[in-house]
Short mmCIF file of C-alpha atoms and ligand atoms in Angstrom, two decimals:
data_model
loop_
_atom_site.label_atom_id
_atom_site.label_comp_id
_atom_site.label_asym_id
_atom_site.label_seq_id
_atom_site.Cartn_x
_atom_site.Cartn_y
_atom_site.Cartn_z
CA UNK A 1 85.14 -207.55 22.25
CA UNK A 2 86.68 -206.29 18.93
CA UNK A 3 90.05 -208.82 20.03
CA UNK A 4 87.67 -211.73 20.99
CA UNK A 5 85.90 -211.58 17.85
CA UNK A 6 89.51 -211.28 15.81
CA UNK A 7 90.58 -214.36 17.56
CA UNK A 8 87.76 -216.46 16.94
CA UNK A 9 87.76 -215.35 13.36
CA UNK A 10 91.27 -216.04 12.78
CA UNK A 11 90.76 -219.68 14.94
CA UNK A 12 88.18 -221.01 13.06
CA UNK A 13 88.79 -219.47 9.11
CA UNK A 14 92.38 -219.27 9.83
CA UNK A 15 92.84 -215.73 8.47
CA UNK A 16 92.40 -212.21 9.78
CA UNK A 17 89.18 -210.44 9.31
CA UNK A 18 88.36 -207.78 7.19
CA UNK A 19 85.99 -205.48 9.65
CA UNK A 20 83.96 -206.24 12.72
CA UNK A 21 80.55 -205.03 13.43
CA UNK A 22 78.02 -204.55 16.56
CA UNK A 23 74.19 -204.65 16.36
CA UNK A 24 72.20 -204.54 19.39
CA UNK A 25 69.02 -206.10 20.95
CA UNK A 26 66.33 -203.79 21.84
CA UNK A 27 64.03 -203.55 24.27
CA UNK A 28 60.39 -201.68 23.96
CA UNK A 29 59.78 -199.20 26.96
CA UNK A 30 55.76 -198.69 25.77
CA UNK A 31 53.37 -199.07 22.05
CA UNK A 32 53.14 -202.73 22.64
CA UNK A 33 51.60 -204.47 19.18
CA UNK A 34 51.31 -201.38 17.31
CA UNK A 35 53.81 -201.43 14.88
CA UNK A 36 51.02 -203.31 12.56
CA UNK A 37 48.16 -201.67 13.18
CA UNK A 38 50.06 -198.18 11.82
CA UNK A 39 50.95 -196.77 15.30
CA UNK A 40 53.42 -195.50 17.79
CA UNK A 41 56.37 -197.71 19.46
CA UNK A 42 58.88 -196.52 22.05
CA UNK A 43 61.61 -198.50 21.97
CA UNK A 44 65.70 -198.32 22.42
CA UNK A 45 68.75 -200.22 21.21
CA UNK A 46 70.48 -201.60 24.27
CA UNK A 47 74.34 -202.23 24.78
CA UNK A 48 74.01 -205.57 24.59
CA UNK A 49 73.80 -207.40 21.30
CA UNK A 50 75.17 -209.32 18.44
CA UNK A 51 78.93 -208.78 17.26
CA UNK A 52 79.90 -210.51 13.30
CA UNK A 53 83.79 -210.61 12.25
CA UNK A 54 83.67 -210.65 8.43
CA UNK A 55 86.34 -211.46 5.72
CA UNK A 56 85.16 -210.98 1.75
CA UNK A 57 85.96 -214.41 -0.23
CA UNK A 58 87.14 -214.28 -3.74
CA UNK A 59 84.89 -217.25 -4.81
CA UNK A 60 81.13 -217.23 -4.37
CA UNK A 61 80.91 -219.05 -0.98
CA UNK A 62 79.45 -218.09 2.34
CA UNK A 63 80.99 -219.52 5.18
CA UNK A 64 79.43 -218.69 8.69
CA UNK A 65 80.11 -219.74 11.96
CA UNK A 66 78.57 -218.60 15.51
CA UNK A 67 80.15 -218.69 18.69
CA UNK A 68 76.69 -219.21 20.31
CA UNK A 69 76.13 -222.68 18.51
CA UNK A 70 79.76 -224.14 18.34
CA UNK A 71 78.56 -227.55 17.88
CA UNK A 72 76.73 -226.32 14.35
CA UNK A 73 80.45 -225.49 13.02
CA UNK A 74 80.73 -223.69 9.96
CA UNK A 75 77.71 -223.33 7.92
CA UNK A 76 78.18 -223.45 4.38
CA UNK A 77 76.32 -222.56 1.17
CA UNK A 78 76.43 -220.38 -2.23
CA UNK A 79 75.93 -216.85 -2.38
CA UNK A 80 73.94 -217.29 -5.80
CA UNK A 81 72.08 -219.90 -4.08
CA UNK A 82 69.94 -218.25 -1.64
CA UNK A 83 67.05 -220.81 0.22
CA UNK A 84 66.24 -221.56 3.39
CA UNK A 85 67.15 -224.99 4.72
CA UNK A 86 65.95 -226.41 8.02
CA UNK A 87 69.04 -227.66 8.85
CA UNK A 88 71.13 -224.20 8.59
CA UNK A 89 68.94 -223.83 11.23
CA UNK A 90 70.43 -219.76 12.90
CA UNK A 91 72.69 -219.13 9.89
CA UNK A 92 69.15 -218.73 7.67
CA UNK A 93 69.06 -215.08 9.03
CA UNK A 94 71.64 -214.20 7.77
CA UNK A 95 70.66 -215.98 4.53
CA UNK A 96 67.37 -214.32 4.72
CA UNK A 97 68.93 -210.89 4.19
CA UNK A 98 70.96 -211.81 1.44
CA UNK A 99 67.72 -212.86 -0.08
CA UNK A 100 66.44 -209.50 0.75
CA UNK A 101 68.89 -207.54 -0.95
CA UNK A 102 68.70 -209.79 -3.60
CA UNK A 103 65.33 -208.70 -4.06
CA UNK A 104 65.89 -205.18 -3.92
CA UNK A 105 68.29 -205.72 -6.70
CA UNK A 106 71.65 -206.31 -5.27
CA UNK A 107 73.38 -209.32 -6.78
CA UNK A 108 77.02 -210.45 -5.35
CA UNK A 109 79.41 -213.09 -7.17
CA UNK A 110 82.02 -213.07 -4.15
CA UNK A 111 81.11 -214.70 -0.57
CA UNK A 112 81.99 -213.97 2.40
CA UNK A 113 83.45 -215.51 5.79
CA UNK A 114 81.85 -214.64 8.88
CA UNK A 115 82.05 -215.26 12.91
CA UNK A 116 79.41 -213.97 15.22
CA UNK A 117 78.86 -214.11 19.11
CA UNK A 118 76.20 -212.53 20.84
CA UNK A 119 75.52 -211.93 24.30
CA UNK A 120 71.77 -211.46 24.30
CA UNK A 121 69.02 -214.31 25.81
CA UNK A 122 67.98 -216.41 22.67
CA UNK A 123 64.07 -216.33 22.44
CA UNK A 124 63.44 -213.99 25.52
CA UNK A 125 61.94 -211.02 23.13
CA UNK A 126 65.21 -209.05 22.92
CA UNK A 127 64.86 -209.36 19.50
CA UNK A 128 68.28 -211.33 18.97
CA UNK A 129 67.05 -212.07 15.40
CA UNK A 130 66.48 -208.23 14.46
CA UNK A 131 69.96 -208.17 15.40
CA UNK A 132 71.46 -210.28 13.88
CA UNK A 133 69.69 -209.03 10.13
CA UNK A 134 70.53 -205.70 10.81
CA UNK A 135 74.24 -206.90 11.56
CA UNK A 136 74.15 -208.77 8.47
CA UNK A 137 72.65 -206.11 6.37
CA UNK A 138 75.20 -203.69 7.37
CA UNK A 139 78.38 -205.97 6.98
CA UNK A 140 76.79 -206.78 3.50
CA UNK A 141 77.14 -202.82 3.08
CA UNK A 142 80.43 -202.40 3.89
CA UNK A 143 82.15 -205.71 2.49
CA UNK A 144 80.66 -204.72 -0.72
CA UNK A 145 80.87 -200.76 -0.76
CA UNK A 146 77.35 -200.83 -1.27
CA UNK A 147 75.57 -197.07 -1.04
CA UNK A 148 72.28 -198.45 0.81
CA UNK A 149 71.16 -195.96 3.62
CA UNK A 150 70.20 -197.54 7.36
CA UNK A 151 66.38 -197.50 6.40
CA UNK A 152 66.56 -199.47 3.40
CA UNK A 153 68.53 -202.03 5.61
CA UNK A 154 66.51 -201.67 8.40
CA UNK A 155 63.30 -202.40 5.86
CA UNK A 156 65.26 -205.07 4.29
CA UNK A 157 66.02 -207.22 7.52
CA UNK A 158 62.29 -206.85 8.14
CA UNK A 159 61.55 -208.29 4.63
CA UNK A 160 63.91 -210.95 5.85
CA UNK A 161 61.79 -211.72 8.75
CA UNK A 162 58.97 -211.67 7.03
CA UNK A 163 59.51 -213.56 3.71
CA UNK A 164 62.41 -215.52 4.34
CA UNK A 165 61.79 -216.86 8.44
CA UNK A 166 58.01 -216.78 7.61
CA UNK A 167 57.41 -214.28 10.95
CA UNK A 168 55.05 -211.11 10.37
CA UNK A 169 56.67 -209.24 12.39
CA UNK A 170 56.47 -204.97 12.21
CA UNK A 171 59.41 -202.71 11.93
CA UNK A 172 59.83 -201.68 15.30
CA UNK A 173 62.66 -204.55 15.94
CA UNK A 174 64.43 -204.12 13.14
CA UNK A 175 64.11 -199.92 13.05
CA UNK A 176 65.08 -199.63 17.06
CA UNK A 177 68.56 -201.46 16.46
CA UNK A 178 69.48 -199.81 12.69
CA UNK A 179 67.96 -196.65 14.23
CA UNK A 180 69.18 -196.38 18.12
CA UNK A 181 70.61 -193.81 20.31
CA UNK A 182 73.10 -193.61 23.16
CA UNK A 183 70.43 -192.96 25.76
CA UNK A 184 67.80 -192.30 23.76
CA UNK A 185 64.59 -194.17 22.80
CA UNK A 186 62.72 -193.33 19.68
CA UNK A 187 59.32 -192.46 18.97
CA UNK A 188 58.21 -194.52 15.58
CA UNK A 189 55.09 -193.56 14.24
CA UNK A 190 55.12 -196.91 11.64
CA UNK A 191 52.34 -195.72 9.48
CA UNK A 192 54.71 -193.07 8.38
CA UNK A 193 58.08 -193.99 9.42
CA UNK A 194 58.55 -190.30 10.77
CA UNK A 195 60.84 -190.69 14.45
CA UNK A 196 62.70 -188.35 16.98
CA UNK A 197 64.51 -189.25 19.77
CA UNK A 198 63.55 -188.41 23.45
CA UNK A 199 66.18 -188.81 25.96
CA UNK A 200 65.47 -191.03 28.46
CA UNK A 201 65.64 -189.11 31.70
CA UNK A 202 65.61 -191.78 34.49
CA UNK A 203 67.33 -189.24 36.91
CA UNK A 204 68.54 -191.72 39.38
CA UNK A 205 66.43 -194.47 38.21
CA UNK A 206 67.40 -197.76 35.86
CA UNK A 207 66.05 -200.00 33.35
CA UNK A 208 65.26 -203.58 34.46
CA UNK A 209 64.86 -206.48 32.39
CA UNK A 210 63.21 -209.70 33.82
CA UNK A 211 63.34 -212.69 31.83
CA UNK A 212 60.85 -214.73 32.65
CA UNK A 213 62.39 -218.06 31.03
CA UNK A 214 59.57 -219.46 29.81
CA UNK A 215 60.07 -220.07 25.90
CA UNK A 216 57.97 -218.73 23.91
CA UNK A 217 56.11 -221.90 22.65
CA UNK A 218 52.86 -221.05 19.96
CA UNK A 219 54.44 -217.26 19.68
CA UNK A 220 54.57 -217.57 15.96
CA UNK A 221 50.68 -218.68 15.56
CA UNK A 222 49.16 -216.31 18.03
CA UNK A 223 51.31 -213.16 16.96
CA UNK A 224 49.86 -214.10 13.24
CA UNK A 225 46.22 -214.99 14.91
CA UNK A 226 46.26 -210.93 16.85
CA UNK A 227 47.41 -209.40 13.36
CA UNK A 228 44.39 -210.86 11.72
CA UNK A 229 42.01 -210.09 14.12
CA UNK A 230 43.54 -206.66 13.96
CA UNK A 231 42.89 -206.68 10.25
CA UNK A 232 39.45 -207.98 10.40
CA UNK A 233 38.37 -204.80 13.06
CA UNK A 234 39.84 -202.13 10.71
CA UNK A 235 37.97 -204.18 7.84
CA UNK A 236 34.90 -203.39 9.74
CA UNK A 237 35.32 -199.64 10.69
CA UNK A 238 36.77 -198.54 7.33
CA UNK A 239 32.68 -199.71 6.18
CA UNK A 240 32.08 -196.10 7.84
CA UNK A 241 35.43 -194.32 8.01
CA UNK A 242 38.34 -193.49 5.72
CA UNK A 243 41.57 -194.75 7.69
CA UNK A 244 43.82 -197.35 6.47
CA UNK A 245 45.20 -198.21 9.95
CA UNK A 246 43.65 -198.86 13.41
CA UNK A 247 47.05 -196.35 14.72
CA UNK A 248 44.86 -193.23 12.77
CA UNK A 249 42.39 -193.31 15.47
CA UNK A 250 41.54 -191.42 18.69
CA UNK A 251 40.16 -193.15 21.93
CA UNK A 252 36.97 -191.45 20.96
CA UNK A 253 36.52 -191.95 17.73
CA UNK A 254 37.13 -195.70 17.95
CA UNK A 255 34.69 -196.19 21.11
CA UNK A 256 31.76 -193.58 18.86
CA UNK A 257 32.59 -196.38 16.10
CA UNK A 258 32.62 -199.81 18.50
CA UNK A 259 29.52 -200.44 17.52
CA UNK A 260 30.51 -201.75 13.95
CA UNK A 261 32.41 -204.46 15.64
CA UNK A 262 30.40 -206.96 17.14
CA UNK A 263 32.38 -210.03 18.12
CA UNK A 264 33.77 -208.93 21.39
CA UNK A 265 37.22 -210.46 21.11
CA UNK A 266 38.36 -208.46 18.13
CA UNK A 267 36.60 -205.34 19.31
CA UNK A 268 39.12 -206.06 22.96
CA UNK A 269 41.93 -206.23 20.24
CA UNK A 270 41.22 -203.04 18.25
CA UNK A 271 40.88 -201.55 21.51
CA UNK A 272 43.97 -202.52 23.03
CA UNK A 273 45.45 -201.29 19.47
CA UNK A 274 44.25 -197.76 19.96
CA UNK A 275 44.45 -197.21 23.07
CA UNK A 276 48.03 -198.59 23.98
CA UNK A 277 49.18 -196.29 20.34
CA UNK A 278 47.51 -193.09 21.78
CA UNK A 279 48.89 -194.30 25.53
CA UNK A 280 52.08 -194.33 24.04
CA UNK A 281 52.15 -190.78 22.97
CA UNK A 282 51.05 -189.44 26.46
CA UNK A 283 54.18 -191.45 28.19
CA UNK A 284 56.27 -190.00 25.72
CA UNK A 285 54.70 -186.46 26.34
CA UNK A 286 55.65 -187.33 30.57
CA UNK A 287 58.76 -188.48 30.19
CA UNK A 288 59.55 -185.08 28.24
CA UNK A 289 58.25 -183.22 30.85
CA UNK A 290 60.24 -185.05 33.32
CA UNK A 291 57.22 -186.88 34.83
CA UNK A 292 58.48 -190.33 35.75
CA UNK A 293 55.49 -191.28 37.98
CA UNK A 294 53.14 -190.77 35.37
CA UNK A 295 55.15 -192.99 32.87
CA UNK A 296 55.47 -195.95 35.35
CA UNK A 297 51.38 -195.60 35.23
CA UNK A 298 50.98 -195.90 31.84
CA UNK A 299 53.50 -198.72 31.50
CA UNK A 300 51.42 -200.76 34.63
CA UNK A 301 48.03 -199.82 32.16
CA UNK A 302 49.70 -200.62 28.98
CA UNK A 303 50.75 -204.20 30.63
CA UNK A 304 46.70 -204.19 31.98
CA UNK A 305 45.34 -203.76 28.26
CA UNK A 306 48.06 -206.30 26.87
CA UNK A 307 47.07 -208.91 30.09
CA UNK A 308 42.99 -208.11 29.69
CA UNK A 309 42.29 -206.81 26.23
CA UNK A 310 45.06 -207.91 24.04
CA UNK A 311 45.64 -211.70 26.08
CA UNK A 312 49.07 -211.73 25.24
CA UNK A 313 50.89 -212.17 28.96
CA UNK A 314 50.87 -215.38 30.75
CA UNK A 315 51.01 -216.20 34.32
CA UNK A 316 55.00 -215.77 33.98
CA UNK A 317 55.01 -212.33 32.67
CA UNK A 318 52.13 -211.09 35.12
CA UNK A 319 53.47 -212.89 38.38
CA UNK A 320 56.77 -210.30 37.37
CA UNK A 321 54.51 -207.35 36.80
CA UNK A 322 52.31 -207.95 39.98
CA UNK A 323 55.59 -208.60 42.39
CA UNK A 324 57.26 -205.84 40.92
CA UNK A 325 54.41 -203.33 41.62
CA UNK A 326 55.25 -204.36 45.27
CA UNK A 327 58.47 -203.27 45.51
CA UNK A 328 59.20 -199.81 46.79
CA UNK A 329 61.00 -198.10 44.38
CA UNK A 330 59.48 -199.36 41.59
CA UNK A 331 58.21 -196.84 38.99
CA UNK A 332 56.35 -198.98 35.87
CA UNK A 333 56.72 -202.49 35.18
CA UNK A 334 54.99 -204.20 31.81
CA UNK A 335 55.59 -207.03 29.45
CA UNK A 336 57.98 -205.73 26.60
CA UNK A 337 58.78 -207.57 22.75
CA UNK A 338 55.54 -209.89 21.30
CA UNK A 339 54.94 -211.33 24.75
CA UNK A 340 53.53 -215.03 25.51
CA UNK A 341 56.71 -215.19 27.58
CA UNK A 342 59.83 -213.38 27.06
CA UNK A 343 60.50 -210.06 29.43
CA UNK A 344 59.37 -207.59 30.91
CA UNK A 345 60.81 -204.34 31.32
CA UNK A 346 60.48 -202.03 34.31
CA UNK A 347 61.55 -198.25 35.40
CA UNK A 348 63.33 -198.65 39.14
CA UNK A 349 64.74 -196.33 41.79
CA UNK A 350 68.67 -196.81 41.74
CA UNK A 351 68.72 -197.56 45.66
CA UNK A 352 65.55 -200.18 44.99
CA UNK A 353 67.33 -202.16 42.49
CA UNK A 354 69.42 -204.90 44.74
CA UNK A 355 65.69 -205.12 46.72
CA UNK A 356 63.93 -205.68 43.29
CA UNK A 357 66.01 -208.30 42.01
CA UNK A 358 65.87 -209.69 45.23
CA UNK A 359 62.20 -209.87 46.27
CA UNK A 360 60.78 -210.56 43.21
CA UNK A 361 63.20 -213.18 42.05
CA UNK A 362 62.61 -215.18 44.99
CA UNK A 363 58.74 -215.00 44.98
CA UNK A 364 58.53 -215.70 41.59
CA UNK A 365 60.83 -218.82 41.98
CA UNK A 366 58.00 -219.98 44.50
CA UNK A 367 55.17 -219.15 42.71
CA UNK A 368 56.20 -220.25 39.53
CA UNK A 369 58.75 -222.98 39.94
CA UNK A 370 61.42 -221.97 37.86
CA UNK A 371 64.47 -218.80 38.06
CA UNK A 372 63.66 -215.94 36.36
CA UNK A 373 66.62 -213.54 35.43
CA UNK A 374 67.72 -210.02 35.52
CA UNK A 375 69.41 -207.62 33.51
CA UNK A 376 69.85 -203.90 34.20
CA UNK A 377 70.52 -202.42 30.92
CA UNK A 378 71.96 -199.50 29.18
CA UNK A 379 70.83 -197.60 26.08
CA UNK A 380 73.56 -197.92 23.56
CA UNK A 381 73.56 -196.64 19.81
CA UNK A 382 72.16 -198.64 16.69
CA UNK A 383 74.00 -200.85 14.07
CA UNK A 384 77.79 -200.12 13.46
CA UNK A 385 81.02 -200.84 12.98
CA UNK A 386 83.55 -201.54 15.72
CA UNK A 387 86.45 -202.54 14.14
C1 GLA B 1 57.56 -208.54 18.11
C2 GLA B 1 57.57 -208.06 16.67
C3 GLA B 1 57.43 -206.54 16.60
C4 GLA B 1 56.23 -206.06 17.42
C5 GLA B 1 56.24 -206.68 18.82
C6 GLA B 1 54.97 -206.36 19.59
O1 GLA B 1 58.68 -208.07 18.78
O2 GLA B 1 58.77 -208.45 16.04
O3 GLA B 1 57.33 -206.13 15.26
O4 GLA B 1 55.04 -206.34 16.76
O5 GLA B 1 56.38 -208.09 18.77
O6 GLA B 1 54.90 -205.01 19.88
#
């Protein structure tokens, strides 16, 4: 990969580049829309990712090209001159976290010249726009000898997100790819930012990612619409109790509480919140003690609460779930990422995997009308460089 990005660097800025980095997707194995209400995620950095060739410029222009949208060709603009334009259309993440270390202080008078190819599924929830912040934040880092830790690039690809792209999304994306671990996954409390890393001990079981290729159309405006209602339930309880998040609570204290909360949507919402948070915490607890059955459950009840209380699936994603909980040698199966389409992710026997792909891709085909696709993945480390 390190030789295929050096090419295409040299072919299209006719020059040899400086450094090359890797920044993976990420997929989230339970704590499903928790990241904003203060409470637990699960997630792991996979091998697959985003890859940036970069060259420092002795003027102050940016020039950026990606091998994923050819026909764009190089996208141009000042380093001093930092806004988003429509028409830069994927080069404004990498704009966004220029904007964000601008804002934390950094200013740069020399551009840059960078190539990037990437090899995970645009808009299927892998979170190939984490990645590629995170990428930029740390080739930013090094082009510059800058002394900024992972965190405060992992926070500052978020503010990207968030400020710059206009999505309010949490940290878990953006702290599971700065953050990952060869086989690991990492438990994220995001009210505090305290993490360890559990090993993921499949024993002779994979990870299985279905895509369910359906785009996800009004993500945006429904991932905005569940963080309000979010808001507006913890608005209500903190009238009786001192928390500032909904991730603070127990299963009992919320449910001795409910009654504060009368519209029954957002009381379904705070409940997915705290239940899938402390849910998330147990499956961590089984996987450490080497109980695999008992973390497929709680990813099939975590999927339940995100289909029933949370109403964030979709016929795609649960047609995958319901097939997959069919298949012998299937372990847990749930939606994974913001959801409304995208993936999900499931736990499978080795010797059940060819059957899996197999059975459920063609029932879904006839159910739903359209491929879905598979990927079994491998945990691979966080942000670095390659080359
Ligand atoms: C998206 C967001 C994350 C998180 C998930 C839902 O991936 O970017 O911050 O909220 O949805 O768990």
């Amino acid at each position: 990969m390190v030789g295929k990005l050096r090419e295409s660097f040299k072919r299209i800025f006719k020059e040899e580049a400086d450094s090359v980095y890797f920044a993976p997707g990420r997929v989230n194995l339970i704590g499903e829309h928790t990241d904003y209400n203060g409470g637990n995620v699960f997630p792991c950095a996979l091998t697959i990712g985003t890859y940036g060739a970069a060259r420092k410029r002795e003027d102050g222009l940016v020039r950026v090209y990606s091998e994923n949208f050819p026909e764009m060709g190089i996208i141009e603009f000042d380093i001093r001159d930092i806004r988003n334009r429509k028409e830069h259309d994927w080069a404004n993440y990498p704009k966004g976290v220029i904007y964000a270390f601008n804002k934390a202080g950094y200013q740069f008078s020399h551009g840059f010249e960078a190539s990037f190819m990437g090899n995970i599924p645009n808009g299927a929830g892998l979170s190939s726009s984490a990645s590629i912040e995170v990428l930029t934040a740390l080739l930013l880092k090094e082009i510059y000898g800058l002394k900024t830790e992972m965190i405060d690039m992992v926070k500052m690809s978020k503010l990207a997100e968030n400020e710059f792209i206009g999505v309010n999304c949490g940290i878990m994306d953006q702290f599971a790819i700065g953050m990952g671990k060869k086989d690991h996954a990492i438990l994220l409390d995001t009210n505090t930012l305290e993490y360890r890393y559990a090993p993921i001990l499949l024993k002779d079981a994979s990870i299985i990612i279905a895509n369910t290729n359906k785009r996800r159309g009004l993500a945006d405006s429904k991932y905005n619409e569940r963080r309000s209602q979010c808001e507006e339930a913890l608005r209500l309880l903190q009238t009786r109790l001192d928390i500032i998040a909904l991730g603070e609570l127990s299963e009992e204290e919320f449910l001795a509480n409910a009654d504060l909360i009368e519209d029954p949507v957002i009381y379904r919402r705070a409940r997915h919140a705290v239940f899938e948070n402390v849910r998330t915490l147990k499956a961590v607890r089984a996987l450490e003690s080497h109980d695999l059955t008992e973390f497929g459950r709680l990813m099939y009840m975590s999927h339940e609460s995100l289909r029933d209380d949370y109403e964030v699936t979709g016929v795609e994603l649960d047609t995958l779930v319901e097939l997959a909980s069919k298949v012998p040698g299937v372990i847990g199966s749930r939606m994974t990422g913001a959801g409304f389409g995208g993936c999900t992710v499931s736990i499978v026997q080795n010797d059940g995997v060819e059957g899996f792909i197999d059975q459920v891709g063609r029932a879904y085909r006839d159910r739903i009308g359209h491929d879905a696709d598979f990927y079994v993945v491998n945990v691979g480390d966080g942000a670095h460089r390659i080359g």
